[in-house]
Short mmCIF file of C-alpha atoms in Angstrom, two decimals:
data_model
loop_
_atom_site.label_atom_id
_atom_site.label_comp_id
_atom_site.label_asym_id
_atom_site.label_seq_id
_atom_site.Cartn_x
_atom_site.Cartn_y
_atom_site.Cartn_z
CA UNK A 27 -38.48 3.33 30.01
CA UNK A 28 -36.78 2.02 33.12
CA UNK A 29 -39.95 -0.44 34.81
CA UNK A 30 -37.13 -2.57 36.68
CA UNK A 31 -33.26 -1.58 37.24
CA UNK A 32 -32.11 -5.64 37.80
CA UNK A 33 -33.75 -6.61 34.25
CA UNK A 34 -32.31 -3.64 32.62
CA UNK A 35 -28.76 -4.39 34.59
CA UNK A 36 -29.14 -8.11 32.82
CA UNK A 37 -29.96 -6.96 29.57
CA UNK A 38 -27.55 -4.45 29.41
CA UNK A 39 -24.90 -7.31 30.66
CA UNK A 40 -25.94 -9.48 28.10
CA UNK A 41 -24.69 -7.24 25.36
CA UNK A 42 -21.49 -7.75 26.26
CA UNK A 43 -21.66 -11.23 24.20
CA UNK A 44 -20.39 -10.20 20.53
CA UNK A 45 -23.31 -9.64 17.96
CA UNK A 46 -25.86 -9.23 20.80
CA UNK A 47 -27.46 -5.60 20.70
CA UNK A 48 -30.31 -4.19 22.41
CA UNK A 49 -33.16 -6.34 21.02
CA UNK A 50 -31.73 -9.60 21.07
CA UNK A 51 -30.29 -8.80 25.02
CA UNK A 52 -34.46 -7.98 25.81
CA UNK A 53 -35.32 -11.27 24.43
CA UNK A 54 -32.70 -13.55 25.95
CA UNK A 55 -33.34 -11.83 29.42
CA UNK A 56 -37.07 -11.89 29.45
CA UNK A 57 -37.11 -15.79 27.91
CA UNK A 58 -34.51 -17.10 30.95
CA UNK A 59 -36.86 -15.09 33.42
CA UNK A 60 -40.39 -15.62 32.38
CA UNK A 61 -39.81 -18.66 30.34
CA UNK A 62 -36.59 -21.04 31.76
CA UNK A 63 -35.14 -20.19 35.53
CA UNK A 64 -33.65 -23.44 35.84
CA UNK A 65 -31.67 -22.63 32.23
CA UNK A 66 -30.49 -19.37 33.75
CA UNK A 67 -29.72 -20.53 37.50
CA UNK A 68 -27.41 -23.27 35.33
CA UNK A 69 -26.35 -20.53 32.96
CA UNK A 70 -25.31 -18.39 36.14
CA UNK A 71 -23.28 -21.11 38.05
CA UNK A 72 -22.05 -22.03 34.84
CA UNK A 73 -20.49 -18.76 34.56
CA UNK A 74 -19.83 -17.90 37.56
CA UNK A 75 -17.27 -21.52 38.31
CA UNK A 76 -15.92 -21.17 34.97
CA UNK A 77 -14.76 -17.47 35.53
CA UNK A 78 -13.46 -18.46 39.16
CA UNK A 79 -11.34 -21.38 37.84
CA UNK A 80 -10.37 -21.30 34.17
CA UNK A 81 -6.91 -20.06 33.60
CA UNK A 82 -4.40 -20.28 31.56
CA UNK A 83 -1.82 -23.79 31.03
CA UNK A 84 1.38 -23.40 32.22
CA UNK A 85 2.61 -25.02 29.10
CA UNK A 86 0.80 -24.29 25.96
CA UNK A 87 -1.19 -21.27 27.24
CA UNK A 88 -4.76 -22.10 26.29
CA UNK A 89 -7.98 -21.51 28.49
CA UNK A 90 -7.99 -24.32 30.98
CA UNK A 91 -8.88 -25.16 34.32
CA UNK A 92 -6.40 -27.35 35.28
CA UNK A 93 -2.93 -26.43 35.57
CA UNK A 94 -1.67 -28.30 31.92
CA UNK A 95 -4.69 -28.87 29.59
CA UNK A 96 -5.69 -32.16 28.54
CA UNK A 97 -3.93 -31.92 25.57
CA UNK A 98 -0.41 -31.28 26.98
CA UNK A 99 -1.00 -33.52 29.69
CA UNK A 100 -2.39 -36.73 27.48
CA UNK A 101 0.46 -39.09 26.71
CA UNK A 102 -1.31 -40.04 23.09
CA UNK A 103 0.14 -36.55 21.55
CA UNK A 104 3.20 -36.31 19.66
CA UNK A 105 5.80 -33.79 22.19
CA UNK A 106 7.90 -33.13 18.98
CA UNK A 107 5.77 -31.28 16.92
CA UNK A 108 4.58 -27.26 18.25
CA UNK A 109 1.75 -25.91 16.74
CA UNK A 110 1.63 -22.20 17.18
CA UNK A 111 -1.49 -20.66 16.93
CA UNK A 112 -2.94 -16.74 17.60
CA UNK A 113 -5.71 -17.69 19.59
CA UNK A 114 -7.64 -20.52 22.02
CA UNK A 115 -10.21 -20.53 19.15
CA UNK A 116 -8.13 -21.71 16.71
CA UNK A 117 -6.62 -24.39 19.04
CA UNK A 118 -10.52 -25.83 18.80
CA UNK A 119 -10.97 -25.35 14.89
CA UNK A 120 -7.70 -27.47 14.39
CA UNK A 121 -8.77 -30.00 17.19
CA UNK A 122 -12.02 -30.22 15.21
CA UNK A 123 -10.50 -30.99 12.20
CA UNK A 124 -8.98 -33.90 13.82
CA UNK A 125 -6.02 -34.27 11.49
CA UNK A 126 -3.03 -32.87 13.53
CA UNK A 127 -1.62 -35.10 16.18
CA UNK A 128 1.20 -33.04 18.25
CA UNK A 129 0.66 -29.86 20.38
CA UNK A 130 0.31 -26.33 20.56
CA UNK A 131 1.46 -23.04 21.67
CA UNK A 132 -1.19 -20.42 22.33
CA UNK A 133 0.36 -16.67 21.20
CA UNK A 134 -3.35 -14.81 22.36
CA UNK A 135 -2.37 -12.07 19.58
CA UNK A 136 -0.29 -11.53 16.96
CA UNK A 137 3.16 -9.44 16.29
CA UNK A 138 0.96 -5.69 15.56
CA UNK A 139 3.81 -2.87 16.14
CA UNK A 140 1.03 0.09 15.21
CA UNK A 141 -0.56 -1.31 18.20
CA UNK A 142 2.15 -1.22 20.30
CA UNK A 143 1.89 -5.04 20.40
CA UNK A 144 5.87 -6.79 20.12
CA UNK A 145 7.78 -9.46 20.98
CA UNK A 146 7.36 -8.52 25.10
CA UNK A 147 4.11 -7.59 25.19
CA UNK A 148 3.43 -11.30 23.35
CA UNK A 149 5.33 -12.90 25.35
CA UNK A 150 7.36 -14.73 22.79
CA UNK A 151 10.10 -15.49 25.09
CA UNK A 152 8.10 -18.47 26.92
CA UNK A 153 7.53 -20.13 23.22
CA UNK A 154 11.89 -19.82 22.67
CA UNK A 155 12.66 -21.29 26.24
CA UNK A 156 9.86 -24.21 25.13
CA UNK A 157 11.94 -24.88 22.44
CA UNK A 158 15.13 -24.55 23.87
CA UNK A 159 14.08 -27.26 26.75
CA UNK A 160 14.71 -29.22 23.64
CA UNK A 161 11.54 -32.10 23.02
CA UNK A 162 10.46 -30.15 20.06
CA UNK A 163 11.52 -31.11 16.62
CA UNK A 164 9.42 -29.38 14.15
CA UNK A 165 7.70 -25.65 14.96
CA UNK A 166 4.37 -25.54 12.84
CA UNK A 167 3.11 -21.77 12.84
CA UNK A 168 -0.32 -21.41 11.79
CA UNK A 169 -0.67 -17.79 11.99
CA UNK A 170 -3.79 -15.95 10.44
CA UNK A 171 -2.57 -15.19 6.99
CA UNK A 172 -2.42 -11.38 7.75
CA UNK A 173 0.13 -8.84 7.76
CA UNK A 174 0.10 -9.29 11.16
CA UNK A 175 0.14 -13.01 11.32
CA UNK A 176 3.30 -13.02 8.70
CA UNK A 177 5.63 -10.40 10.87
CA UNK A 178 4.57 -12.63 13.95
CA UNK A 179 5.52 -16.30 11.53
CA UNK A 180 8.89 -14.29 10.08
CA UNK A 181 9.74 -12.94 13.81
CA UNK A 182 9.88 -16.63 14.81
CA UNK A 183 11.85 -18.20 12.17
CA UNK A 184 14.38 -15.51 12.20
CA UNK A 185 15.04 -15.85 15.86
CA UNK A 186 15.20 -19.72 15.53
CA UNK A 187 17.99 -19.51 12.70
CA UNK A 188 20.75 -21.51 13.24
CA UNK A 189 19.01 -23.97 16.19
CA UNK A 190 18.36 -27.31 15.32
CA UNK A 191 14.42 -27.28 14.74
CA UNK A 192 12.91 -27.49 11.62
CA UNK A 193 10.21 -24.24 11.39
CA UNK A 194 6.86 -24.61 8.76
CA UNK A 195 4.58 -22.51 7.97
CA UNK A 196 0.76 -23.85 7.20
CA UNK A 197 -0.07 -23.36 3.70
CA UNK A 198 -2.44 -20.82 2.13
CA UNK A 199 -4.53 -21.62 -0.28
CA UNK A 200 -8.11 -22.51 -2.18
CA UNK A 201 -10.79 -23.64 0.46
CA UNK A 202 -11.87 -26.73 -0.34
CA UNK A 203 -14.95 -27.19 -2.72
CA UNK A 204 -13.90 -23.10 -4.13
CA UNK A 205 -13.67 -21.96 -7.52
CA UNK A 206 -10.43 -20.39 -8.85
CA UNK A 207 -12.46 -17.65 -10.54
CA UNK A 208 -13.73 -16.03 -7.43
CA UNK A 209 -10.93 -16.74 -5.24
CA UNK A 210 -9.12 -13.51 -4.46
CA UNK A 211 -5.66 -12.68 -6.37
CA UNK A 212 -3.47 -12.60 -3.11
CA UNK A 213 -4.65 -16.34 -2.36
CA UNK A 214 -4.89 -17.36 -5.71
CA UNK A 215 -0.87 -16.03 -5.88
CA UNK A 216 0.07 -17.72 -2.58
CA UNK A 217 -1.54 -20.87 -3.97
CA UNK A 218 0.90 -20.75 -6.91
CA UNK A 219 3.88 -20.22 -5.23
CA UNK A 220 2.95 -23.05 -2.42
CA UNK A 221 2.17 -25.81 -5.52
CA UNK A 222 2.59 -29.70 -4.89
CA UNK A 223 3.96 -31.17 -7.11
CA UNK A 224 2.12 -34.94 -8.29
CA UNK A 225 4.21 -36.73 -10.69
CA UNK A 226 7.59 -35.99 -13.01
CA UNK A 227 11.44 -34.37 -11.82
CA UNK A 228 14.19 -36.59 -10.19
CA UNK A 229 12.73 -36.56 -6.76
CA UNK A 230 9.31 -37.29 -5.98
CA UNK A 231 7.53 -36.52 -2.57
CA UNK B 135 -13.48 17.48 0.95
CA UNK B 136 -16.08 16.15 -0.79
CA UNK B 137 -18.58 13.91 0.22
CA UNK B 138 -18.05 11.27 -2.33
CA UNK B 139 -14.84 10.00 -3.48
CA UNK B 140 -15.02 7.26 -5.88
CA UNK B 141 -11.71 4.80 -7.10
CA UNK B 142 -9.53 6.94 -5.03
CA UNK B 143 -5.67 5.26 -5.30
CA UNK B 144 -4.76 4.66 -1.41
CA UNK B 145 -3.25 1.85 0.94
CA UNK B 146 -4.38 0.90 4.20
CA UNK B 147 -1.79 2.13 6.99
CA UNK B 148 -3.68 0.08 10.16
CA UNK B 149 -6.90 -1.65 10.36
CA UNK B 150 -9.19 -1.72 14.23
CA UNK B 151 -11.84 -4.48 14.79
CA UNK B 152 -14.81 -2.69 15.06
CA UNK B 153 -18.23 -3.77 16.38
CA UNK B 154 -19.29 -7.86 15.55
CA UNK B 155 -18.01 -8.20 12.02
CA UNK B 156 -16.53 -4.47 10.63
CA UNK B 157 -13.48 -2.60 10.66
CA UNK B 158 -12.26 1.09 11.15
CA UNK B 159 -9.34 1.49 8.52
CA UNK B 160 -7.05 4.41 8.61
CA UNK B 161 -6.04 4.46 4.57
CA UNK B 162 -3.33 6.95 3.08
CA UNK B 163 -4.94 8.16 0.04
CA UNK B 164 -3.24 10.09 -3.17
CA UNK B 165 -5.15 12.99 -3.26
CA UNK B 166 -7.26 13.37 0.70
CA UNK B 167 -4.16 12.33 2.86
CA UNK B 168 -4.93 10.40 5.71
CA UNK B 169 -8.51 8.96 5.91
CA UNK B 170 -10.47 6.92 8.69
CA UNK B 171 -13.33 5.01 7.50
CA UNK B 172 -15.64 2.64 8.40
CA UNK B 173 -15.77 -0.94 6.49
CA UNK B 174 -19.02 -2.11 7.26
CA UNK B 175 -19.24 -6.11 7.44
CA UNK B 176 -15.65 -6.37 5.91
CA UNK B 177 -14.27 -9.01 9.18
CA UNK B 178 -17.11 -11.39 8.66
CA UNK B 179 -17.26 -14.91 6.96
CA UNK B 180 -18.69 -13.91 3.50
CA UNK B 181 -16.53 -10.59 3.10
CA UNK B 182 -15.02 -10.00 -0.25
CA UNK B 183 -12.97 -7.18 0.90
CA UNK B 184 -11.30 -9.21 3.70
CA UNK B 185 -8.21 -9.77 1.65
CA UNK B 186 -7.50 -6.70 0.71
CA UNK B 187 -8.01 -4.73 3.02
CA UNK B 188 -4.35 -5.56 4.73
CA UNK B 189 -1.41 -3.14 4.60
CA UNK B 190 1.08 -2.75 1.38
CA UNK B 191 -2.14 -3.77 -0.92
CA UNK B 192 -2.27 -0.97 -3.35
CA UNK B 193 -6.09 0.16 -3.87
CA UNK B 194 -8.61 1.46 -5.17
CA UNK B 195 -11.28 2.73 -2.65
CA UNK B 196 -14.72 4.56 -2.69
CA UNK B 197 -15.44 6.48 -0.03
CA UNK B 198 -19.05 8.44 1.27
CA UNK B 199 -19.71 10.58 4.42
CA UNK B 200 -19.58 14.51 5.11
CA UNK B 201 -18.08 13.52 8.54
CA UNK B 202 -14.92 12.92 9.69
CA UNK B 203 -15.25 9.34 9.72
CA UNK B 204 -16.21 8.24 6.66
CA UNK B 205 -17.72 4.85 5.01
CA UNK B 206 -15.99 2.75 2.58
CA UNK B 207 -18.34 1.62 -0.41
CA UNK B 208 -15.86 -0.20 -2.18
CA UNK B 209 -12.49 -1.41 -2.90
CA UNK B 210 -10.78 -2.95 -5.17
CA UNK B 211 -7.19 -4.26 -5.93
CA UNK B 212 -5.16 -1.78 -8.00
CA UNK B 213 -2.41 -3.77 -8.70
CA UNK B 214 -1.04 -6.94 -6.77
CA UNK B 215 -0.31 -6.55 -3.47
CA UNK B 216 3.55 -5.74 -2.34
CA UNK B 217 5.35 -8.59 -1.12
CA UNK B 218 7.73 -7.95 1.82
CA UNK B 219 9.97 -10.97 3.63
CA UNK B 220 11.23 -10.49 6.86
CA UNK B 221 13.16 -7.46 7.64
CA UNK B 222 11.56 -6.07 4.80
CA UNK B 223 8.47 -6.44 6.09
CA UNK B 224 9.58 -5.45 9.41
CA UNK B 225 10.42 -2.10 7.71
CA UNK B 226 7.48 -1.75 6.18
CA UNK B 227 5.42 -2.02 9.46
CA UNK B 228 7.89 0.51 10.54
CA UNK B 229 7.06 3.10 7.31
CA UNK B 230 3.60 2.49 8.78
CA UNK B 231 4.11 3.18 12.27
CA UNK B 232 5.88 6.34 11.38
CA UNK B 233 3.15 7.57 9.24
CA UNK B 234 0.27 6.51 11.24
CA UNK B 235 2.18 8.52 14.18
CA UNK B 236 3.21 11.39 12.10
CA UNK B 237 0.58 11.93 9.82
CA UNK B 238 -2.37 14.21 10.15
CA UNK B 239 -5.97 13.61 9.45
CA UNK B 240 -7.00 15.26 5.93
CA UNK B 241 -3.81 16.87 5.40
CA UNK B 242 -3.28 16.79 1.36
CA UNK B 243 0.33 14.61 0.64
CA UNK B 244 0.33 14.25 -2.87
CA UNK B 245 4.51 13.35 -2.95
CA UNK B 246 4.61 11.67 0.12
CA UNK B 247 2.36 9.59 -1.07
CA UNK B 248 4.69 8.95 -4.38
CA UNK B 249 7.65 8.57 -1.61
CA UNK B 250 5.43 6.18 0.19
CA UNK B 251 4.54 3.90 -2.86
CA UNK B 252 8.34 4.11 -3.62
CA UNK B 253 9.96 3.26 -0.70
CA UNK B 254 7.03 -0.14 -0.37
CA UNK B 255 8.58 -0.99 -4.19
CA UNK B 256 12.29 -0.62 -3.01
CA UNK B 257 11.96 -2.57 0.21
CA UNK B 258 10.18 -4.90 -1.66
CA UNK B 259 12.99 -5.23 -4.16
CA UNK B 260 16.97 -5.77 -2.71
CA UNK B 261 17.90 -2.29 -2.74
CA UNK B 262 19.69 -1.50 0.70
CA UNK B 263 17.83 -1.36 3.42
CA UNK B 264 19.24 1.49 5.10
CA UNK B 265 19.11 3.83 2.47
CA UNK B 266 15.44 3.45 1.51
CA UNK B 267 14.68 3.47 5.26
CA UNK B 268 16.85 6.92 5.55
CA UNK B 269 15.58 8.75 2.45
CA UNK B 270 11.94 7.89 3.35
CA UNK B 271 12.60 9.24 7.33
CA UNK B 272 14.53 12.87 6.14
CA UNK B 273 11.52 12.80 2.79
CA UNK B 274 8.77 12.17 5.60
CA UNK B 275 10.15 15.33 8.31
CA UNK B 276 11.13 17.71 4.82
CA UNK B 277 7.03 16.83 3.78
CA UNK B 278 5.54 17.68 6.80
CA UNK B 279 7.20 21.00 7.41
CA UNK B 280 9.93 19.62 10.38
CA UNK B 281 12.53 19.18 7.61
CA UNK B 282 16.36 19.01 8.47
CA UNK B 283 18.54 22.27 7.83
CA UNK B 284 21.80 21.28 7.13
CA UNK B 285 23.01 24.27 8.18
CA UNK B 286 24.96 25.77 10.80
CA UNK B 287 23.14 28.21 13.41
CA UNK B 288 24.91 31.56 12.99
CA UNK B 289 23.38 34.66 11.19
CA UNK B 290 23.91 34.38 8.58
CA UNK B 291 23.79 30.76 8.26
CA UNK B 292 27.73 28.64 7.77
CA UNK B 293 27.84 25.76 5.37
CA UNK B 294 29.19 22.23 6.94
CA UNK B 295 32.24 22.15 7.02
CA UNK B 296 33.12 17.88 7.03
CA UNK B 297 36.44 18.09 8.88
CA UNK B 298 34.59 19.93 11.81
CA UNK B 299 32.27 18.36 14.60
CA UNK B 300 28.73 19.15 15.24
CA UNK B 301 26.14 19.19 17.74
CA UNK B 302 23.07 18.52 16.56
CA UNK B 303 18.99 20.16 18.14
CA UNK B 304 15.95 19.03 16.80
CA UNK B 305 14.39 21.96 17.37
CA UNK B 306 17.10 24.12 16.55
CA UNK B 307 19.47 22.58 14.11
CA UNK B 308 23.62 22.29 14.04
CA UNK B 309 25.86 23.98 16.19
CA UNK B 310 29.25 23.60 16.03
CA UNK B 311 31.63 22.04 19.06
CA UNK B 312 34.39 19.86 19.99
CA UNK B 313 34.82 16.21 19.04
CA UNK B 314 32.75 13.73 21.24
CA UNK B 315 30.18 10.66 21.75
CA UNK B 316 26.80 12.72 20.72
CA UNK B 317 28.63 14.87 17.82
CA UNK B 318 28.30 14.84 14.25
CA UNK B 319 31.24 14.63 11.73
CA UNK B 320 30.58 17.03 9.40
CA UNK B 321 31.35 14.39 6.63
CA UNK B 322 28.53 12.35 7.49
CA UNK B 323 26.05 15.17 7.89
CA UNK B 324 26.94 16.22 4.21
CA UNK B 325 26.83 12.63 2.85
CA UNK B 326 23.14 12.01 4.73
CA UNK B 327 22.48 15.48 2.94
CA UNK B 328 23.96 13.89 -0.40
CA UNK B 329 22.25 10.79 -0.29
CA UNK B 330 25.08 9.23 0.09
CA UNK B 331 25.06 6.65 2.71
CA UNK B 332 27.49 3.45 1.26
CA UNK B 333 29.73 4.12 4.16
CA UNK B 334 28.67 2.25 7.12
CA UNK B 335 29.87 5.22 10.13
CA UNK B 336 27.98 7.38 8.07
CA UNK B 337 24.88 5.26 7.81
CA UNK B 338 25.31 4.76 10.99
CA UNK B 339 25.39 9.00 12.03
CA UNK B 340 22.50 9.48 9.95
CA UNK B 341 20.30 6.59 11.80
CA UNK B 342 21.03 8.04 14.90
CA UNK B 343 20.67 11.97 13.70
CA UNK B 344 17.10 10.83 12.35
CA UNK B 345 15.85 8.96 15.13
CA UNK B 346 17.10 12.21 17.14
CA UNK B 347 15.18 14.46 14.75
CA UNK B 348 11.71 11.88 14.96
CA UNK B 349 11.99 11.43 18.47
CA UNK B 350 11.13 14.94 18.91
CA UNK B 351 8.07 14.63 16.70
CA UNK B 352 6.77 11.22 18.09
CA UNK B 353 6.57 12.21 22.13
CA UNK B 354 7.52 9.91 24.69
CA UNK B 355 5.78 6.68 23.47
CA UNK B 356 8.40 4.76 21.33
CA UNK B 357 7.98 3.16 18.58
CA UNK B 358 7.23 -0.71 18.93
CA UNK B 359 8.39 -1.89 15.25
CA UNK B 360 11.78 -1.36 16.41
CA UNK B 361 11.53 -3.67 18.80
CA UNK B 362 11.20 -6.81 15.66
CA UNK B 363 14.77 -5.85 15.04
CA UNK B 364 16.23 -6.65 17.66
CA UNK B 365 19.15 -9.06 17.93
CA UNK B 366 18.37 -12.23 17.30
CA UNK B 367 18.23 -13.98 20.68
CA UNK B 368 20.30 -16.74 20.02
CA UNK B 369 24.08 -16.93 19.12
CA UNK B 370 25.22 -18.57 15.49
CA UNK B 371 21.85 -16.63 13.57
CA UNK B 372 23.84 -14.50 11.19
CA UNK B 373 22.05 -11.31 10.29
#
């Protein structure tokens, strides 16, 4: 059935958006143009600025439009403490969680040789010249806890031996509000070996 | 094959995103060889079989599908999963790369699958690096038919003699010539025949004879593992 080639160009272009397949592409195109023009004219400039202007920051490498992102350029962040992360998505889960206080350093990918993804093709040299320029104390790699995630974390720390940085690793563990019996093995074993200790030995935390 | 495999022992050699929420997983199983499947729903939020399906997890996986590509119904842990630090794990990508290069669809492996599982448990322990690395490279070309002859070209065939140099074709195999930068001792072409790799020229010969003998297998597109062990980039990191 082809009754109009520019509907079926825009529902075929919306199933570029993950999880969208042909159904659910019919039904957003025909609501914006039967039901909501002005939602889709904003939709379309939306787009269309955001593609023309968001880049990349020159420091941390996260989507932004400006040249540093408001989180390397606000003067509220601690500059000692790296966060390195896989993606720009998980820069907004751990802004979201509010806790963490210093800044980041944006990988996009992970250490995955089978791919033919390593050390060039991630560009890890930019995150060791950060470092060597010196204002960063402590390196916190928060990695997926993958495979992939732990060559990228081990890559790292072994070429940071011997500088004077301190390099973490987040912990893996039990979510919070899970039950130890349906928690897989490999996170239930990680768990163990990561323990906190609470009270008792010579030196308390 | 047939069109239901159930509990089948295997491990996952490399896993591709596929579609919103499932994978494609290329496993290495005991008794099928090398199988692609599809693991429907196994990337989203709820999935059980997230955490296992990652490389050096030994499993246990059900498989359905007369096709090539077939689906995964289930898998389970067999035992825990292999735990590799740093250059061990390193090497262990590497093991991977190698196979998922080398290996062919549905080709039955049944030992290099026991030479697989063995060489995961040694890197994982502190045997040396270098031998495990060596044995499973000159195992992996002798199972797939490109093995080494350490012989001499002649008819009939010469033993190696060690005092005497070698040149050394992939396709072809030793050839005897004067001492120089690309030749082989004979010494160390015995001793990588041996096993016996403590001395570190001769650990070194039989790297560089195996990389010669791989490269002609792997084409023109290196292999990126190699690249994590590099040198470190920065002086005083002892390794």
């Amino acid at each position: 059935m082809n009754l109009s080639p520019l509907i079926d160009e825009l529902i075929e272009s919306f199933r570029c958006l993950p999880g969208v397949g042909p159904k659910s592409a019919q039904r957003m195109a025909l609501q914006l143009l039967e039901r909501n023009r002005p939602g889709a004219a904003r939709l379309s400039q939306a787009l269309d600025t955001a593609l023309a202007s968001v880049g990349h920051c020159a420091q941390c490498r996260t989507l932004t439009e400006e040249p540093l992102c408001r989180v390397c350029s606000s003067d509220k962040r601690d500059d000692s403490l790296c966060c390195v992360v896989e993606t720009p998505g998980d820069v907004y889960a751990i802004e979201q969680a509010g806790s963490y206080r210093g800044l980041y350093f944006v990988l996009m990918g992970h250490l995955s040789p089978i791919d033919g993804i390593g050390p060039d093709e991630l560009g890890l040299d930019a995150l060791f010249s950060r470092v060597e320029s010196g204002k960063v104390k402590e390196l916190i790699i928060a990695c997926n806890p993958t495979i992939e995630g732990d060559a990228t974390a081990y890559y790292i720390a072994d070429n940071l031996k011997g500088q004077d940085i301190i390099v973490s690793r987040i912990a893996h563990g039990i979510p919070v509000g899970g039950e130890l019996e349906y928690v897989d093995g490999g996170t239930l074993s990680h768990a163990l070996a990561g323990r906190k200790r609470l009270a008792g030995g010579a030196q308390g935390e | 094959m047939e069109s239901r495999i159930t509990l089948q022992p295997a491990y996952l050699l490399h896993r591709i995103p596929f579609q919103n929420s499932s994978l494609i997983v290329d496993l290495f199983t005991r008794d099928y060889g090398r199988v692609r499947a599809v693991a429907k729903g196994a990337r989203g939020a709820k999935s059980r079989s997230r955490a296992l399906l990652q490389p050096f997890q030994p499993l246990l996986v059900s498989l359905t599908g007369r096709s090539e590509l077939k689906t995964l119904t289930g898998v389970e842990a067999m035992h825990q999963s292999l735990r590799l630090d740093s250059t061990r794990l390193f090497s262990g990508l590497y093991v991977n790369e190698l196979l998922s290069r080398l290996l062919p669809n549905h080709a039955v492996h049944e030992a290099l699958y026991g030479i697989y599982q063995d060489t995961l448990v040694a890197l994982q322990g502190d045997s040396p690096l270098d031998h495990t690395l060596r044995y499973f490279e000159l195992s992996l070309l002798a199972q797939l038919g490109y093995g080494i002859s350490f012989e001499v070209l002649g008819d009939p065939p010469q033993s190696l003699e060690s005092s005497s140099y070698y040149r050394f074709d992939p396709k072809q195999g030793f050839s005897p010539c004067s001492a120089c930068e690309d030749a082989f001792l004979g010494a160390e072409v015995i001793a990588l025949r041996d096993g016996n790799l403590e001395d570190l020229s001769g650990a070194r010969a039989a790297k560089r004879l195996l990389r010669m003998a791989l490269a002609d297998h792997l084409g023109s597109k290196p292999l990126s593992s190699r690249s994590l062990f590099g040198k470190p980039r920065h002086s005083g990191s002892p390794q």
